[in-house]
CSV table of C-alpha atoms in Angstrom, one decimal:
chain,number,residue,atom,x,y,z
A,163,MET,CA,-18.6,12.3,-6.1
A,164,SER,CA,-15.7,11.9,-3.8
A,165,VAL,CA,-12.4,10.7,-4.9
A,166,GLY,CA,-12.6,7.7,-2.6
A,167,ILE,CA,-15.9,6.6,-3.9
A,168,VAL,CA,-14.7,6.8,-7.6
A,169,SER,CA,-11.4,5.0,-6.9
A,170,LYS,CA,-13.2,2.4,-5.1
A,171,ARG,CA,-15.7,1.8,-7.9
A,172,TYR,CA,-12.8,1.5,-10.4
A,173,ALA,CA,-11.1,-0.8,-8.1
A,174,VAL,CA,-14.1,-3.1,-7.9
A,175,ALA,CA,-14.6,-2.8,-11.9
A,176,LEU,CA,-10.7,-3.8,-12.2
A,177,LEU,CA,-11.0,-6.7,-9.8
A,178,GLU,CA,-14.2,-8.0,-11.7
A,179,PHE,CA,-12.4,-7.5,-15.0
A,180,ALA,CA,-9.3,-9.2,-13.9
A,181,ASN,CA,-11.3,-12.0,-12.5
A,182,SER,CA,-13.2,-12.4,-15.7
A,183,LYS,CA,-9.8,-12.9,-17.6
A,184,ASP,CA,-8.4,-15.1,-14.9
A,185,ALA,CA,-5.8,-12.5,-14.4
A,186,ALA,CA,-6.4,-11.1,-10.8
A,187,ARG,CA,-3.3,-12.8,-9.5
A,188,GLN,CA,-1.1,-11.2,-11.9
A,189,THR,CA,-2.7,-7.9,-11.6
A,190,TYR,CA,-2.2,-8.0,-8.0
A,191,ALA,CA,1.4,-8.7,-8.4
A,192,ASP,CA,1.6,-5.8,-11.1
A,193,ALA,CA,-0.4,-3.5,-8.7
A,194,SER,CA,1.6,-4.2,-5.8
A,195,ALA,CA,5.0,-3.4,-7.7
A,196,ILE,CA,3.5,-0.4,-9.2
A,197,MET,CA,2.5,1.1,-5.9
A,198,VAL,CA,6.0,0.5,-4.6
A,199,SER,CA,7.3,2.5,-7.7
A,200,LEU,CA,4.7,5.2,-7.6
A,201,SER,CA,5.8,5.8,-3.8
A,202,SER,CA,9.0,6.7,-5.1
A,203,ILE,CA,7.9,9.3,-7.5
A,204,PRO,CA,6.8,12.2,-5.4
A,205,ASN,CA,5.2,14.3,-8.2
A,206,TYR,CA,3.2,11.6,-10.1
A,207,ARG,CA,-0.3,12.8,-9.1
A,208,GLN,CA,0.8,16.5,-10.3
A,209,ILE,CA,1.8,15.3,-13.7
A,210,LEU,CA,-1.6,13.2,-13.9
A,211,SER,CA,-3.7,16.0,-12.7
A,212,ASN,CA,-2.3,18.6,-14.9
A,213,PRO,CA,-4.7,19.9,-17.4
A,214,THR,CA,-1.8,21.1,-19.8
A,215,VAL,CA,-0.5,17.5,-20.0
A,216,SER,CA,-2.6,15.8,-23.0
A,217,GLN,CA,-4.3,12.5,-22.4
A,218,ALA,CA,-1.9,10.8,-24.9
A,219,GLN,CA,0.8,11.9,-22.7
A,220,LYS,CA,-0.7,10.7,-19.4
A,221,THR,CA,-1.2,7.3,-20.9
A,222,GLU,CA,2.2,7.1,-22.1
A,223,TYR,CA,3.5,8.2,-18.8
A,224,LEU,CA,1.5,5.7,-16.9
A,225,GLU,CA,2.5,3.0,-19.4
A,226,ASN,CA,6.1,4.0,-18.9
A,227,VAL,CA,5.7,3.5,-15.0
A,228,VAL,CA,4.0,0.1,-15.4
A,229,ARG,CA,6.6,-1.0,-17.9
A,230,GLY,CA,9.6,0.0,-15.8
A,231,VAL,CA,8.2,-1.9,-12.8
A,232,CYS,CA,6.7,-4.8,-14.4
A,233,GLY,CA,8.7,-5.1,-17.6
A,234,GLN,CA,5.7,-5.4,-19.7
A,235,VAL,CA,2.1,-4.0,-19.6
A,236,SER,CA,-0.2,-6.7,-19.1
A,237,THR,CA,-3.5,-6.7,-21.1
A,238,VAL,CA,-5.7,-6.1,-18.1
A,239,MET,CA,-3.4,-3.2,-16.7
A,240,ASP,CA,-3.2,-1.9,-20.6
A,241,SER,CA,-6.9,-1.8,-20.7
A,242,PHE,CA,-7.4,-0.2,-17.4
A,243,ILE,CA,-4.9,2.5,-18.1
A,244,SER,CA,-6.6,3.2,-21.4
A,245,LEU,CA,-10.0,3.4,-19.5
A,246,LEU,CA,-8.5,6.0,-16.8
A,247,THR,CA,-7.0,8.0,-19.6
A,248,ARG,CA,-10.1,8.3,-21.6
A,249,GLU,CA,-12.5,8.9,-18.6
A,250,LYS,CA,-10.0,11.5,-17.6
A,251,ARG,CA,-9.4,9.8,-14.1
A,252,SER,CA,-5.7,9.0,-14.3
A,253,GLU,CA,-4.9,11.1,-11.3
A,254,MET,CA,-6.5,8.6,-9.3
A,255,PHE,CA,-4.5,5.7,-10.4
A,256,GLY,CA,-2.5,5.3,-7.3
A,257,ASP,CA,-5.8,5.3,-5.1
A,258,MET,CA,-7.5,2.8,-7.5
A,259,LEU,CA,-4.7,0.4,-7.2
A,260,HIS,CA,-4.3,0.8,-3.4
A,261,ASN,CA,-8.2,-0.1,-3.3
A,262,TYR,CA,-7.8,-3.1,-5.7
A,263,LEU,CA,-5.1,-4.3,-3.5
A,264,ASP,CA,-7.2,-4.0,-0.5
A,265,LEU,CA,-10.2,-5.9,-2.2
A,266,TYR,CA,-8.0,-8.8,-3.6
A,267,ARG,CA,-6.8,-9.3,-0.1
A,268,VAL,CA,-10.1,-9.6,1.2
A,269,GLU,CA,-11.3,-11.9,-1.3
A,270,HIS,CA,-8.2,-14.1,-1.1
A,271,ASN,CA,-7.9,-13.9,2.9
A,272,ILE,CA,-4.7,-12.2,2.8
A,273,ILE,CA,-3.3,-10.1,5.7
A,274,SER,CA,-0.8,-7.4,4.9
A,275,ALA,CA,1.9,-7.0,7.5
A,276,TYR,CA,4.6,-4.2,7.5
A,277,LEU,CA,7.3,-4.8,10.0
A,278,ILE,CA,9.8,-2.1,10.9
A,279,SER,CA,12.6,-3.2,13.0
A,280,ALA,CA,16.0,-1.8,14.2
A,281,GLN,CA,17.8,-4.9,13.0
A,282,PRO,CA,16.9,-7.7,10.5
A,283,VAL,CA,14.4,-10.1,12.0
A,284,ASP,CA,14.9,-14.0,11.7
A,285,ALA,CA,12.6,-16.6,10.5
A,286,SER,CA,11.5,-17.9,13.9
A,287,THR,CA,10.4,-14.4,15.0
A,288,ILE,CA,8.4,-14.0,11.6
A,289,LYS,CA,6.8,-17.4,12.4
A,290,HIS,CA,6.1,-16.4,16.0
A,291,LEU,CA,4.5,-13.1,15.0
A,292,GLU,CA,2.4,-14.9,12.2
A,293,SER,CA,1.2,-17.3,14.8
A,294,VAL,CA,0.0,-14.4,17.0
A,295,ILE,CA,-1.4,-12.4,14.2
A,296,ASN,CA,-3.0,-15.5,12.6
A,297,PRO,CA,-3.5,-18.0,15.3
A,298,ASP,CA,-6.0,-20.2,13.5
A,299,GLY,CA,-4.3,-20.4,10.2
A,300,LYS,CA,-7.4,-18.9,8.4
A,301,TYR,CA,-5.2,-16.2,6.5
A,302,SER,CA,-2.1,-16.0,4.6
A,303,VAL,CA,0.2,-13.3,5.9
A,304,GLU,CA,2.1,-11.1,3.3
A,305,TRP,CA,5.2,-9.6,5.0
A,306,THR,CA,7.0,-6.5,4.1
A,307,GLN,CA,10.1,-5.7,6.3
A,308,LYS,CA,12.2,-2.5,6.6
A,309,ILE,CA,15.1,-1.9,8.7
A,310,ASP,CA,15.1,1.5,10.7
A,311,THR,CA,18.0,2.0,13.1
A,312,THR,CA,16.4,5.0,14.7
A,313,LEU,CA,14.2,2.5,16.5
A,314,ILE,CA,17.0,1.7,18.7
A,315,GLY,CA,15.4,-1.9,19.3
A,316,GLY,CA,12.1,-3.5,19.1
A,317,PHE,CA,9.8,-3.1,16.3
A,318,LYS,CA,6.8,-1.6,14.8
A,319,LEU,CA,4.1,-3.9,13.2
A,320,LEU,CA,1.5,-2.3,10.8
A,321,LEU,CA,-1.6,-4.6,10.1
A,322,ASP,CA,-3.8,-3.1,7.7
A,323,ASP,CA,-5.0,0.2,9.5
A,324,ARG,CA,-3.5,-0.9,13.0
A,325,LEU,CA,-0.2,-0.3,14.4
A,326,LEU,CA,1.6,-2.4,17.2
A,327,ASP,CA,4.5,-0.1,18.4
A,328,ALA,CA,7.0,-2.0,20.6
A,329,SER,CA,10.1,0.1,19.9
A,330,VAL,CA,12.4,1.1,22.4
A,331,LYS,CA,12.5,4.5,20.7
A,332,THR,CA,8.8,5.2,21.4
A,333,ARG,CA,9.2,3.9,25.1
A,334,ILE,CA,11.9,6.3,25.5
A,335,ASP,CA,9.9,9.2,24.0
A,336,ASN,CA,6.9,8.2,26.2
A,337,ILE,CA,9.0,8.4,29.4
A,338,LYS,CA,10.5,11.5,28.3
A,339,LYS,CA,7.0,13.2,27.9
A,340,LEU,CA,5.8,11.8,31.1
A,341,LEU,CA,8.9,13.3,32.9
A,342,ILE,CA,8.4,16.5,31.2
A,343,ASP,CA,4.8,16.6,32.2
A,344,ASN,CA,5.3,15.8,35.8
A,345,ASN,CA,8.0,18.4,35.8
A,346,ASN,CA,5.6,21.0,34.4
A,347,ARG,CA,3.0,20.2,37.1
A,348,LEU,CA,5.6,20.9,39.9
A,349,VAL,CA,6.6,24.2,38.6
């Protein structure tokens, strides 16, 4: 069975379990924070998939990551981590949390918007972008912003799996590529 299918099934189970405990919102907040933390640990997958690392060590490692981010392991997350290590699925922890976040957003009509800009973006611009993304107000928009000065100007907006690239850097790169292509045809 593929990793994607397995991680999706565990994510569905986590959402159902969290909903049954009235802890889906807290689990969502925990999963969001944990995903940010995991992205800064480049070798966490290797640790969790290493056969020489015992299940107890993997459980302790995951709990330490979660405690370091959340301060305390919630009952739902503690049970989930125990299940993963018992079933020898801990290497898929990040994939499962990613799927959980997606499922929660769908269930609660949340759009995840990741904005990368050359300079900080003011509230009125965010409000304008939100009205374009969500004109009827049907969804709530969850914003994440990052500054990247290499963009020179403009922005990149990632909505779920779609990218809107309105950066000056990309426009310059496209013009450069066009000029090189045209020059190569002339030679």
